mmCIF file of C-alpha atoms and ligand atoms in Angstrom:
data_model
loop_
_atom_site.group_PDB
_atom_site.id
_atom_site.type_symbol
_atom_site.label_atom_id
_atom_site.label_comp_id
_atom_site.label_asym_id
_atom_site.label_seq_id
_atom_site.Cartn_x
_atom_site.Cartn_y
_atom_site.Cartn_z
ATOM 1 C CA UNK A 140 0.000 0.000 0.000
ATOM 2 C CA UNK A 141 1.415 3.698 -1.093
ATOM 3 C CA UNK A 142 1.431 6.368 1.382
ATOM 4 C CA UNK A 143 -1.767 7.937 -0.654
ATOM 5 C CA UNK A 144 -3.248 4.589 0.251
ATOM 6 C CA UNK A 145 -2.836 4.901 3.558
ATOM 7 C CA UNK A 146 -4.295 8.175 3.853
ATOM 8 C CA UNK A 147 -7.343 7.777 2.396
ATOM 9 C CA UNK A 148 -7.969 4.191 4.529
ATOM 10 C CA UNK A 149 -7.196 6.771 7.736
ATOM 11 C CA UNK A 150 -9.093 9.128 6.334
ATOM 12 C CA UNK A 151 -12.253 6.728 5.878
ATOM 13 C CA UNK A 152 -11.012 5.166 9.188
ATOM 14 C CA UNK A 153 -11.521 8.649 11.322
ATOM 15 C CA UNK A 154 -14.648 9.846 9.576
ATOM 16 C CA UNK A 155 -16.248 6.427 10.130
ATOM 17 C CA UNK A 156 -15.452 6.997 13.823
ATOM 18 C CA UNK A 157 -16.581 10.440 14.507
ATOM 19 C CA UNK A 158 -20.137 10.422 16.798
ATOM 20 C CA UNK A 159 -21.580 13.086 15.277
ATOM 21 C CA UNK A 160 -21.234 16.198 12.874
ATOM 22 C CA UNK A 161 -18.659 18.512 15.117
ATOM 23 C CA UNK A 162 -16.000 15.781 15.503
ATOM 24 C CA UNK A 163 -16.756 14.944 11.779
ATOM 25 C CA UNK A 164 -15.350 18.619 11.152
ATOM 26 C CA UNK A 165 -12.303 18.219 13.270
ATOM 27 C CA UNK A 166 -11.081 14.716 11.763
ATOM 28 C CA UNK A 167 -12.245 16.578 8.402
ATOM 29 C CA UNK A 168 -9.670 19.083 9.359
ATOM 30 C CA UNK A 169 -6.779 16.422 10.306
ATOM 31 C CA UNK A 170 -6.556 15.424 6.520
ATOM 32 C CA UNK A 171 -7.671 18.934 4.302
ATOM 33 C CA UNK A 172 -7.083 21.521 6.336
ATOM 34 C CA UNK A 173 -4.738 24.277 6.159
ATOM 35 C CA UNK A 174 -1.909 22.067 7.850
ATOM 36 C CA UNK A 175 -3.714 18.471 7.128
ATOM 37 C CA UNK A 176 -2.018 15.764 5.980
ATOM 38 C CA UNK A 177 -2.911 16.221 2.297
ATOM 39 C CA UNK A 178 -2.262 19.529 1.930
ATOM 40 C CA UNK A 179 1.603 19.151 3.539
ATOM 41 C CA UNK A 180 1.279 16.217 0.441
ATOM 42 C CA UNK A 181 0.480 19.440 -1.701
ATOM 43 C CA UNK A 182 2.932 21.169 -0.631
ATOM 44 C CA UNK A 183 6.148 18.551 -0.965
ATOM 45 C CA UNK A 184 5.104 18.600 -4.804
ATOM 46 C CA UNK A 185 7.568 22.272 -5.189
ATOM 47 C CA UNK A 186 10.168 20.316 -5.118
ATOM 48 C CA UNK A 187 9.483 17.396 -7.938
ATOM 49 C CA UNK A 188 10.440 17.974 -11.548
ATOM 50 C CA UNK A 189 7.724 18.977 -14.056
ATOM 51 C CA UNK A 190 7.161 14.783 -14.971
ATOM 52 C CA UNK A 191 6.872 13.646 -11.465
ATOM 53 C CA UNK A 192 4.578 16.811 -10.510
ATOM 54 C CA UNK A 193 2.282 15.979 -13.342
ATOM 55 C CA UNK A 194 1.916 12.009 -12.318
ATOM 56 C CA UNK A 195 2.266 12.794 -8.770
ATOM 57 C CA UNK A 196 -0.264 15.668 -8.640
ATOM 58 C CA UNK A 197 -2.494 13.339 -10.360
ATOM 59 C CA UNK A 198 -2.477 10.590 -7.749
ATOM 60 C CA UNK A 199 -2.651 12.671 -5.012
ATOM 61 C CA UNK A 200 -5.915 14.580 -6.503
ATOM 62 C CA UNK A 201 -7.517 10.986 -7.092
ATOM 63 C CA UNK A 202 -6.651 10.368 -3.141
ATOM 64 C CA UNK A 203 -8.204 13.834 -2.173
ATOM 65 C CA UNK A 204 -11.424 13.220 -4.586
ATOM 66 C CA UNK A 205 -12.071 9.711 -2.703
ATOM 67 C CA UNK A 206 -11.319 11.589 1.145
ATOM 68 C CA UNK A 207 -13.752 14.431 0.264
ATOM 69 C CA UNK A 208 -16.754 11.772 -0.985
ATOM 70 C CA UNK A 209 -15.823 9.421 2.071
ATOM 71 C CA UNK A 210 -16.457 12.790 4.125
ATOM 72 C CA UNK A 211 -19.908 13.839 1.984
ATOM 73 C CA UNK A 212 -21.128 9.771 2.668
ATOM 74 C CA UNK A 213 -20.383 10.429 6.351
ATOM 75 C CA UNK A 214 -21.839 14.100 6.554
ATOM 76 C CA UNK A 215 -25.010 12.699 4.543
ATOM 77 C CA UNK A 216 -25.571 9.348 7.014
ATOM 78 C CA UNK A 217 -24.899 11.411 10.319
ATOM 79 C CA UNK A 218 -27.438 14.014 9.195
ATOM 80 C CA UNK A 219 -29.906 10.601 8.469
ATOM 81 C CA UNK A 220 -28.835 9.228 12.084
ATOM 82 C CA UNK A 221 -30.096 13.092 13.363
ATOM 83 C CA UNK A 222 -33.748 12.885 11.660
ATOM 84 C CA UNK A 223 -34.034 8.957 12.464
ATOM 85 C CA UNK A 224 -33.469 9.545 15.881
ATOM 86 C CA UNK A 225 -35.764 12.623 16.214
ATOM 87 C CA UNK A 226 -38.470 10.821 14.295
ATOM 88 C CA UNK A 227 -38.060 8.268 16.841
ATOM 89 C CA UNK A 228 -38.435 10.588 19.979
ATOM 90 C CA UNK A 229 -41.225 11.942 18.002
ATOM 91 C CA UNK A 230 -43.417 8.652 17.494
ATOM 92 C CA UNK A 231 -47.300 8.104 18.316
ATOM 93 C CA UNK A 232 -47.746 4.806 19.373
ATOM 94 C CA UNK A 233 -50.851 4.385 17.296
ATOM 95 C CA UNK A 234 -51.979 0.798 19.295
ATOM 96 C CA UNK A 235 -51.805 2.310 22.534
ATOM 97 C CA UNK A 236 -55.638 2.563 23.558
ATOM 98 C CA UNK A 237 -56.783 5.968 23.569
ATOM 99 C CA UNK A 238 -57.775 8.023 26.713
ATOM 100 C CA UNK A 239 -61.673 8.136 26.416
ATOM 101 C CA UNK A 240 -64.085 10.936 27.084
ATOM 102 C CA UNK A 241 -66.554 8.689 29.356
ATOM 103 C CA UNK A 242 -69.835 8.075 27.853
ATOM 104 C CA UNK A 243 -72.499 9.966 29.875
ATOM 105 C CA UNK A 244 -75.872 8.911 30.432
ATOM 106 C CA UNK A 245 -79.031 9.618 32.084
ATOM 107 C CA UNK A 246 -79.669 9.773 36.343
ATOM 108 C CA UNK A 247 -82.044 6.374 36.810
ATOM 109 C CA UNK A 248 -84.295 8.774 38.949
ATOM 110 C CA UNK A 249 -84.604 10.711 35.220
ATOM 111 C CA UNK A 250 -84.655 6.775 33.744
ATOM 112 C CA UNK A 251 -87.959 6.411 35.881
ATOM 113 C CA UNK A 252 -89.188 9.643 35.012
ATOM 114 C CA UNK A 253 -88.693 8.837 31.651
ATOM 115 C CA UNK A 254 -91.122 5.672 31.773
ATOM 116 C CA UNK A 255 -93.554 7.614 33.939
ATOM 117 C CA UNK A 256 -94.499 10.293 31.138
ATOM 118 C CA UNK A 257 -94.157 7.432 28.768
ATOM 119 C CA UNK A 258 -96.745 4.895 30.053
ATOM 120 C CA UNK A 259 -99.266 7.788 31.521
ATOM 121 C CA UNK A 260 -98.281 9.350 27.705
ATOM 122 C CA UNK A 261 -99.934 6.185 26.324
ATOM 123 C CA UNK A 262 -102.930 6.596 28.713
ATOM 124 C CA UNK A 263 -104.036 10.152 27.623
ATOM 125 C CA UNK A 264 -102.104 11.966 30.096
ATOM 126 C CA UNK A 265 -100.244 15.030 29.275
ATOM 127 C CA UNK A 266 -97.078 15.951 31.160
ATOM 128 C CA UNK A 267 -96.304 19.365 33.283
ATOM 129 C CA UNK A 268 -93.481 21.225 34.730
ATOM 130 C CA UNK A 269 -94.207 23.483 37.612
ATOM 131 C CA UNK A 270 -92.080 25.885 40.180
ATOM 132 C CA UNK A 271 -90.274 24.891 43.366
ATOM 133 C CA UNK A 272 -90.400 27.848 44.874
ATOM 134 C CA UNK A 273 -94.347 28.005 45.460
ATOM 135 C CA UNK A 274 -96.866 30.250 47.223
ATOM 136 C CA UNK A 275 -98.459 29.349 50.455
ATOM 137 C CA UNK A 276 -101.231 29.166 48.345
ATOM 138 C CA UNK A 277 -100.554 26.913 46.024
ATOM 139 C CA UNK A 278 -99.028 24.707 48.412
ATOM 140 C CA UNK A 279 -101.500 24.534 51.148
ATOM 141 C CA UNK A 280 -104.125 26.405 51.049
ATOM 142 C CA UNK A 281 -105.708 26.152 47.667
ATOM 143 C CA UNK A 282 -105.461 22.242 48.748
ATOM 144 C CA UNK A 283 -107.815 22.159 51.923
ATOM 145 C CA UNK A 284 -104.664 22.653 53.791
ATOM 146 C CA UNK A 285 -105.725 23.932 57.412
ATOM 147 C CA UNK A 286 -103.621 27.317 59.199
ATOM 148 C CA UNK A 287 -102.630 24.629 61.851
ATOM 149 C CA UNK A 288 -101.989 21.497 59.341
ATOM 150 C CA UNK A 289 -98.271 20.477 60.917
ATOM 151 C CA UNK A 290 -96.598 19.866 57.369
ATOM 152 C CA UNK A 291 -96.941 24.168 57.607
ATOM 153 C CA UNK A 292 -94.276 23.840 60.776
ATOM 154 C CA UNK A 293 -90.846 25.039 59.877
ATOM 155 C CA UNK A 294 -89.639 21.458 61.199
ATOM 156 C CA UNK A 295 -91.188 20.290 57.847
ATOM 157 C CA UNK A 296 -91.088 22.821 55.349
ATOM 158 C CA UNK A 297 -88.195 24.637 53.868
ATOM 159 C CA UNK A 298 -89.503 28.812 54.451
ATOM 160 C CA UNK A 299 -87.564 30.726 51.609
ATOM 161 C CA UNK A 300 -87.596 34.813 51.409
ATOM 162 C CA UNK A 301 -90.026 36.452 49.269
ATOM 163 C CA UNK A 302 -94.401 36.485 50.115
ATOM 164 C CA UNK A 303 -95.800 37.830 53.312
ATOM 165 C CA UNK A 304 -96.479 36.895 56.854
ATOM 166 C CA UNK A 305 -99.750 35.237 56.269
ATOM 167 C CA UNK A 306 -98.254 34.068 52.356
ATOM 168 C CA UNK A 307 -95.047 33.057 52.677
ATOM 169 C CA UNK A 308 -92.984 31.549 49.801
ATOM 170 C CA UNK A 309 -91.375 28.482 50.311
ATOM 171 C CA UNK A 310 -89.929 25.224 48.518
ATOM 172 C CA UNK A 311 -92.731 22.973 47.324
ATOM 173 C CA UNK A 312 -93.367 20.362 49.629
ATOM 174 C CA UNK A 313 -95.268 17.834 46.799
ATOM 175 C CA UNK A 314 -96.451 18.045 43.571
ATOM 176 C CA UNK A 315 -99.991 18.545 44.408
ATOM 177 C CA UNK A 316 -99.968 22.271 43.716
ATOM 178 C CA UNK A 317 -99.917 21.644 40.275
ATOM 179 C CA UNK A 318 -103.038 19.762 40.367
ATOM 180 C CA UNK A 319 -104.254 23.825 40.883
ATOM 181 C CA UNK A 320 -101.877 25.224 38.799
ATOM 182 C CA UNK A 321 -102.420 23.330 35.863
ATOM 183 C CA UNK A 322 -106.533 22.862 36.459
ATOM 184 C CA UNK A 323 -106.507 26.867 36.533
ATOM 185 C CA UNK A 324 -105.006 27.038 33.212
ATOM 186 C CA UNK A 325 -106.885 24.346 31.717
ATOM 187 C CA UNK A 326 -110.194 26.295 32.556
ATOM 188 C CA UNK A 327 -108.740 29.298 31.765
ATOM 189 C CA UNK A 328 -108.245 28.293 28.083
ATOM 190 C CA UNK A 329 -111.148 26.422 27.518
ATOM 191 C CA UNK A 330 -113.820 29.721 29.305
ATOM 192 C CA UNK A 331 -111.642 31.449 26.500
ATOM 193 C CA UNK A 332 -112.049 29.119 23.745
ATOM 194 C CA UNK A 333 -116.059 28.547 24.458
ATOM 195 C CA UNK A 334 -116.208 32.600 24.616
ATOM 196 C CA UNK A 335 -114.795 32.734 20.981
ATOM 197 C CA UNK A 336 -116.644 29.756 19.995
ATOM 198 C CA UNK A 337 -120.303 30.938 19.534
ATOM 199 C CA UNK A 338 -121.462 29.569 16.462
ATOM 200 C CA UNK A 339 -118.604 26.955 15.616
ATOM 201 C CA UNK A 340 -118.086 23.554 16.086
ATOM 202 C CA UNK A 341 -116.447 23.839 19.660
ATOM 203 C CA UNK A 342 -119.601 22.280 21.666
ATOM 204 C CA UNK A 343 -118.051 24.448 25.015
ATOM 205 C CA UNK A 344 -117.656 21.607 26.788
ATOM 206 C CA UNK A 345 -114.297 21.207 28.981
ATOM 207 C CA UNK A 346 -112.567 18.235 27.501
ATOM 208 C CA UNK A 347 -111.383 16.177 30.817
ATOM 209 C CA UNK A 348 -108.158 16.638 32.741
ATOM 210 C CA UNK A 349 -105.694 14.150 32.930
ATOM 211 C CA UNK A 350 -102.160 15.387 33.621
ATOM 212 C CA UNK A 351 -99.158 14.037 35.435
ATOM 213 C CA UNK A 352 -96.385 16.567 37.019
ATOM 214 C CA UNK A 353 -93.378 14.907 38.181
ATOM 215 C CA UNK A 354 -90.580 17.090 39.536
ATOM 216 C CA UNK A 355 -88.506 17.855 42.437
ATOM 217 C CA UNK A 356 -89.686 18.474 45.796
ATOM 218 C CA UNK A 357 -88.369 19.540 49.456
ATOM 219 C CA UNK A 358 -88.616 18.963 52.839
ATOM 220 C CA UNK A 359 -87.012 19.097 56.835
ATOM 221 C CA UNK A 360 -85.675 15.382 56.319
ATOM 222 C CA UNK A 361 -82.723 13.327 55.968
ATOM 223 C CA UNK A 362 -82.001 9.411 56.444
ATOM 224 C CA UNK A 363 -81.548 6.223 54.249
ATOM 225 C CA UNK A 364 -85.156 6.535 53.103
ATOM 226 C CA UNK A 365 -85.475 10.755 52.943
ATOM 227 C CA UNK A 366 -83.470 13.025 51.181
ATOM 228 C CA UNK A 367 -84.287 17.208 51.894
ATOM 229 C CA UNK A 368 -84.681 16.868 48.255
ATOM 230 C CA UNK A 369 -86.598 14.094 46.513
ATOM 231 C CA UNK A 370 -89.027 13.662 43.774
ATOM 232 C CA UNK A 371 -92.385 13.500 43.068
ATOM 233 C CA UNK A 372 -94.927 12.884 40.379
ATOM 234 C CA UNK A 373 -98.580 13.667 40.914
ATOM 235 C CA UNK A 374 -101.691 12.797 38.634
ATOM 236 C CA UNK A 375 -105.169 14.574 38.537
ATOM 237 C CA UNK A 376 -107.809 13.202 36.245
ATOM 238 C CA UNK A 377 -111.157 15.180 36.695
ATOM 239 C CA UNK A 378 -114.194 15.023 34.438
ATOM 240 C CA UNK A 379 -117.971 14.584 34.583
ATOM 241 C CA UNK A 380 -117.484 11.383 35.385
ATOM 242 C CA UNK A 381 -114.720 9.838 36.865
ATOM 243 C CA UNK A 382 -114.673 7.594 39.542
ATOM 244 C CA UNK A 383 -112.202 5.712 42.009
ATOM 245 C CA UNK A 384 -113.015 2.546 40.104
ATOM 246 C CA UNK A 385 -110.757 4.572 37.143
ATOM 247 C CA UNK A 386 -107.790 5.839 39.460
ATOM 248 C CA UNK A 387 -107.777 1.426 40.353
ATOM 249 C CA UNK A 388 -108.043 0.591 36.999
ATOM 250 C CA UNK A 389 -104.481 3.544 35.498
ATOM 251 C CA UNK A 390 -103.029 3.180 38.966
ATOM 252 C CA UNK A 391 -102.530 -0.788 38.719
ATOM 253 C CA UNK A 392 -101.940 -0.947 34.837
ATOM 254 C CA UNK A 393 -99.147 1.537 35.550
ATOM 255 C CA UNK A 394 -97.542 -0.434 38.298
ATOM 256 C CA UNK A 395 -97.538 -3.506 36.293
ATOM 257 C CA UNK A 396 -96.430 -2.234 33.062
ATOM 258 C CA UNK A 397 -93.775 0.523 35.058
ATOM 259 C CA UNK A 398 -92.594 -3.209 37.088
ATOM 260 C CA UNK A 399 -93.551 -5.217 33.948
ATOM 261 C CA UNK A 400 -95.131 -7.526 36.084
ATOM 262 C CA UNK A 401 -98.738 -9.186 35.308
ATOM 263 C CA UNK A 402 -99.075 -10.696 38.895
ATOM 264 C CA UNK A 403 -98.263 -7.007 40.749
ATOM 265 C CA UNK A 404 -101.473 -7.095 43.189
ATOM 266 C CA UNK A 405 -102.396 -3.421 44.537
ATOM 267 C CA UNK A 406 -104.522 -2.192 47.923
ATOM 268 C CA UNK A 407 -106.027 0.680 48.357
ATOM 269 C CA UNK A 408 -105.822 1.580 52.331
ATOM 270 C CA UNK A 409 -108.058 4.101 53.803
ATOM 271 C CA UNK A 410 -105.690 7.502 54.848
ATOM 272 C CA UNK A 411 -106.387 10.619 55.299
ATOM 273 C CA UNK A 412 -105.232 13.462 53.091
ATOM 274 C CA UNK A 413 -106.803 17.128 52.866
ATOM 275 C CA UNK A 414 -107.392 17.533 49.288
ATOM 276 C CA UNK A 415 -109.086 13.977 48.829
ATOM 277 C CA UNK A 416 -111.898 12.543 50.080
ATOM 278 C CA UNK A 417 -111.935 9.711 50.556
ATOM 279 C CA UNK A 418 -108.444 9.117 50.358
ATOM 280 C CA UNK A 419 -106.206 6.125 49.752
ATOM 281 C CA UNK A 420 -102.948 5.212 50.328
ATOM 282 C CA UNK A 421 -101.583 2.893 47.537
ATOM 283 C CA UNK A 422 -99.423 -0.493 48.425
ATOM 284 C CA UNK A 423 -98.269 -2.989 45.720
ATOM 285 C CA UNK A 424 -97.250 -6.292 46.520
ATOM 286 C CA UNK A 425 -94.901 -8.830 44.066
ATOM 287 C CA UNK A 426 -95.844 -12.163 43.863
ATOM 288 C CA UNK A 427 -92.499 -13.822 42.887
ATOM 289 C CA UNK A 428 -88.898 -11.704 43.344
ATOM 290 C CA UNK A 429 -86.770 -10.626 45.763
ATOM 291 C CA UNK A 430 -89.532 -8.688 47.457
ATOM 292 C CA UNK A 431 -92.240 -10.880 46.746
ATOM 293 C CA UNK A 432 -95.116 -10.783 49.811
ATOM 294 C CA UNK A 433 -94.180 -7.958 51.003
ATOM 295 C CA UNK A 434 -96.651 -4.719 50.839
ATOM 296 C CA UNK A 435 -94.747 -1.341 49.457
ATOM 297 C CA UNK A 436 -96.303 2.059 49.870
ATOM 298 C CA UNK A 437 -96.217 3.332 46.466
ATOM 299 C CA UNK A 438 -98.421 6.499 46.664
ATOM 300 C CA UNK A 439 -100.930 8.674 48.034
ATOM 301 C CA UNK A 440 -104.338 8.888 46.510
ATOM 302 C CA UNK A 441 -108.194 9.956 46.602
ATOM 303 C CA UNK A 442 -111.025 11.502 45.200
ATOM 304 C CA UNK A 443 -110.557 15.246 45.153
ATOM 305 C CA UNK A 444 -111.816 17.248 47.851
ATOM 306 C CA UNK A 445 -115.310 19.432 46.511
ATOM 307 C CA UNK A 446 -113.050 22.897 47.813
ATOM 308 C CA UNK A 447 -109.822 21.598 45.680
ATOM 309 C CA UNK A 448 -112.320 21.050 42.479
ATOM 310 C CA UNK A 449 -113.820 25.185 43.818
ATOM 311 C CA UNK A 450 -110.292 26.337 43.821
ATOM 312 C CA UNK A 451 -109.342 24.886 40.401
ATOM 313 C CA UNK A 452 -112.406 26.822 38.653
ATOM 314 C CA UNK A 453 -114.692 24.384 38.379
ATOM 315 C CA UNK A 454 -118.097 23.315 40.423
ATOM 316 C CA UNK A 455 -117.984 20.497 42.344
ATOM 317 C CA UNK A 456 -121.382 19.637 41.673
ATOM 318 C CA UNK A 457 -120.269 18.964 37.999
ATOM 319 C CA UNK A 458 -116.825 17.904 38.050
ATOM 320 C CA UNK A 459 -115.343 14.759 39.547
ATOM 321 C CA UNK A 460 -111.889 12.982 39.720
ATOM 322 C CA UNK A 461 -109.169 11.544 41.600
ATOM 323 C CA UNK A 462 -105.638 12.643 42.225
ATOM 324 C CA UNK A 463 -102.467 10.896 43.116
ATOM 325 C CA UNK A 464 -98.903 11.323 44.242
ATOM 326 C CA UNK A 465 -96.365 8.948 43.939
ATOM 327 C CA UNK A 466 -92.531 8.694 44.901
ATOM 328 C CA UNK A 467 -90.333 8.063 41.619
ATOM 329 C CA UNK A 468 -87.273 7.765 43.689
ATOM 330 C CA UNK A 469 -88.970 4.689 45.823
ATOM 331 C CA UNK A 470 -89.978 3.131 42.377
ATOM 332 C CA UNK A 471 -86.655 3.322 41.069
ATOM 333 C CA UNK A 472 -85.189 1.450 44.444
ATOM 334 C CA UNK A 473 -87.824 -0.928 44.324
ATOM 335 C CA UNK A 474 -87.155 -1.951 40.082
ATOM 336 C CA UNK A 475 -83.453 -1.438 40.613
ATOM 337 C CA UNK A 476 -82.899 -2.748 43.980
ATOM 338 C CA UNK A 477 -81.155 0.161 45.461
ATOM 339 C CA UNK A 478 -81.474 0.682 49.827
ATOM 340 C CA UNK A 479 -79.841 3.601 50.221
ATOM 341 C CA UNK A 480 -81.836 6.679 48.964
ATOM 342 C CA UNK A 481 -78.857 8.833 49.324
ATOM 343 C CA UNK A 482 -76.908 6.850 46.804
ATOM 344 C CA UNK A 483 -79.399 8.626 44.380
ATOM 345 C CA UNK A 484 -77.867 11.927 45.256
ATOM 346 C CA UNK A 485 -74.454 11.554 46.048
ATOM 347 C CA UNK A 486 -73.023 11.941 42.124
ATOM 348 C CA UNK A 487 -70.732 8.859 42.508
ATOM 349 C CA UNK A 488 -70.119 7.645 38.735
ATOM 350 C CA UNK A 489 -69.669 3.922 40.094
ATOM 351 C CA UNK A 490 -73.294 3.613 41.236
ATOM 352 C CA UNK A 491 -74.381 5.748 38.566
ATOM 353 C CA UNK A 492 -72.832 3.738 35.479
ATOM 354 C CA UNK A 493 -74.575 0.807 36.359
ATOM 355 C CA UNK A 494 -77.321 2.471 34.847
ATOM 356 C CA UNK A 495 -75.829 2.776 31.700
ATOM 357 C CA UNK A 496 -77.834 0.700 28.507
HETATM 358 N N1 DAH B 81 -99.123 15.179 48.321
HETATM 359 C C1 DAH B 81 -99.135 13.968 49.128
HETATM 360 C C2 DAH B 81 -97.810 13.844 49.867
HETATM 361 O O1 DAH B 81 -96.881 14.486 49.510
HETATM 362 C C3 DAH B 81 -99.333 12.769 48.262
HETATM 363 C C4 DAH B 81 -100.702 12.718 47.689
HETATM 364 C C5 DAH B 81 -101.727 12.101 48.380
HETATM 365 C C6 DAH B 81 -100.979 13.298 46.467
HETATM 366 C C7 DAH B 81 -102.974 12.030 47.867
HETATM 367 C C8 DAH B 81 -102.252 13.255 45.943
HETATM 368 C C9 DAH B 81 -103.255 12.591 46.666
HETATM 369 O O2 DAH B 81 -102.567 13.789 44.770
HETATM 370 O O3 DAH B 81 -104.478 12.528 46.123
HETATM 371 O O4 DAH B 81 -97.721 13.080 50.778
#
């Protein structure tokens, strides 16, 4: 091997060695820099005669040509090495599982509601939303609701600013005051529509009521089986002629298609309420399941009280009907099997996502 040789092997020797671009430029440096070992080859050539300059120059630009393209192959795959290894630092796993937004999904106490509206929906009943914050009127009065009843004592009702003395506001205790509320309206409209309706087709009779309100309701309370806030839904059907044999006949085809149970057997046990007479309280029993024998208090009921059916607008001598207030947060323990109430309300997403379709 000639000395040229040699060079160029140490020349493709260093390069191959250096790490990375800087020590690339020093070992660069070592062979074609100013004092590098090719150009001190460049330099000896002063002294040759004109023949060995010309061969000699020759050989040693052939050895330069094949340092500088070892140094551009080296240059080139360091700069590759760079981008490879950023691109590396740089990947997305693409088959790691992604970090999901949670699929949401409704509260089962909205899950009952839901099926309330729907199977009263299917029995003629239409559906209304009412305040929480309600008069004393509304609330207890305008429902046979004596001065001295005790649900008026501020151990049982939440008193909230706003109303007078002898008409204070305060959260709604039921649902019942919507069986005013909405009656009022109803009346309203149809006095209006029978007032317009002189010779048309509009006979002025009022067609029936039949309504359902569910919503959210408040009182002094708080244990496995009362919340300060729970939920209610009431129903008012009042015509010409409605009976109790017609509150039996929605009341038990509700339980057994809300339960979807055929052999769901109901009782209707004499209570006392102030806007019914007489009044009822509803029990269910199962005949087969987990709570099968037992008898469940499902809801309050009765034949509206003659001053209730005054207040709403109508006479009592004409109109007739039955009202009834039941406990969607009970229903959904008793279909879901839930016996803590407070579980209901407490927002944890591992009780709630077992709700989840
Ligand atoms: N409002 C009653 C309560 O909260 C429930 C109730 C009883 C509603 C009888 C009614 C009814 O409509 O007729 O305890």
């Amino acid at each position: 091997m000639n000395d040229l040789e040699t060079i160029v092997q140490d020349a493709q020797a260093a390069f191959s060695r250096a790490p990375g671009p800087a020590d690339l430029e020093n070992a660069k440096a070592a062979f074609l820099g100013k004092t590098g070992r090719m150009t001190e080859l460049m330099k000896g050539l002063a002294a040759l005669s004109v023949e060995e300059k010309k061969s000699r120059g020759a050989a040693i630009n052939v050895a330069k040509q094949a340092i500088e393209a070892a140094l551009s192959d080296r240059r080139a795959a360091l700069a590759r090495a760079e981008l490879d290894a950023q691109l590396q630092s740089e990947a997305l796993d693409v088959t790691l599982p992604g970090r999901q937004r949670g699929q949401g999904g409704l509260h089962p106490v909205s899950l009952t509601l839901e099926r309330i509206e729907a199977i009263f929906g299917s029995m003629g009943f239409d559906v209304a939303d009412g305040p929480e914050i309600e008069s004393d009127w509304f609330n207890f009065t305008a429902l046979n609701t004596p001065q001295d009843h005790p649900a008026r004592s501020m151990h049982d009702t939440f008193y909230v600013e706003g109303g007078s003395a002898e008409a204070p506001n305060l959260l709604r205790t039921h649902t019942s005051p919507m069986q005013i509320r909405y009656a009022v309206q109803h009346v309203k409209k149809y006095k209006a529509q029978a007032a317009a309706a002189t010779g048309s087709l509009f006979s002025g009779d009022m067609p029936e009521i039949r309504v359902i309100a569910p919503g959210r309701t408040y009182r002094v309370d708080s244990d496995a089986t009362h919340s300060p806030m729970f939920h209610q839904c009431e129903g008012l059907w009042v015509g010409e002629n409605v009976s109790f044999k017609d509150l039996k006949y929605v009341f038990t085809n509700f339980c057994r298609t809300f339960f979807e149970s055929e052999d769901l057997v109901l009782r209707f046990r004499p209570s006392f309420f102030p806007f019914t007479e007489p009044s009822a309280e509803i029990d269910i029993q199962f005949q087969t399941g987990p709570l099968a024998g037992r008898w469940l208090e499902v809801a309050g009921s009765g034949q509206v009280h003659p001053n209730v059916i005054r207040n709403m607008g109508l006479e009592p001598e004409k109109y007739i009907g039955f009202a009834f207030g039941m406990g969607p947060d009970r229903l959904t323990m008793l279909r879901y099997g839930v016996n803590d109430l407070r579980l209901f309300f407490d927002g944890d997403i591992r009780f709630l996502s077992q709700f989840q379709a």
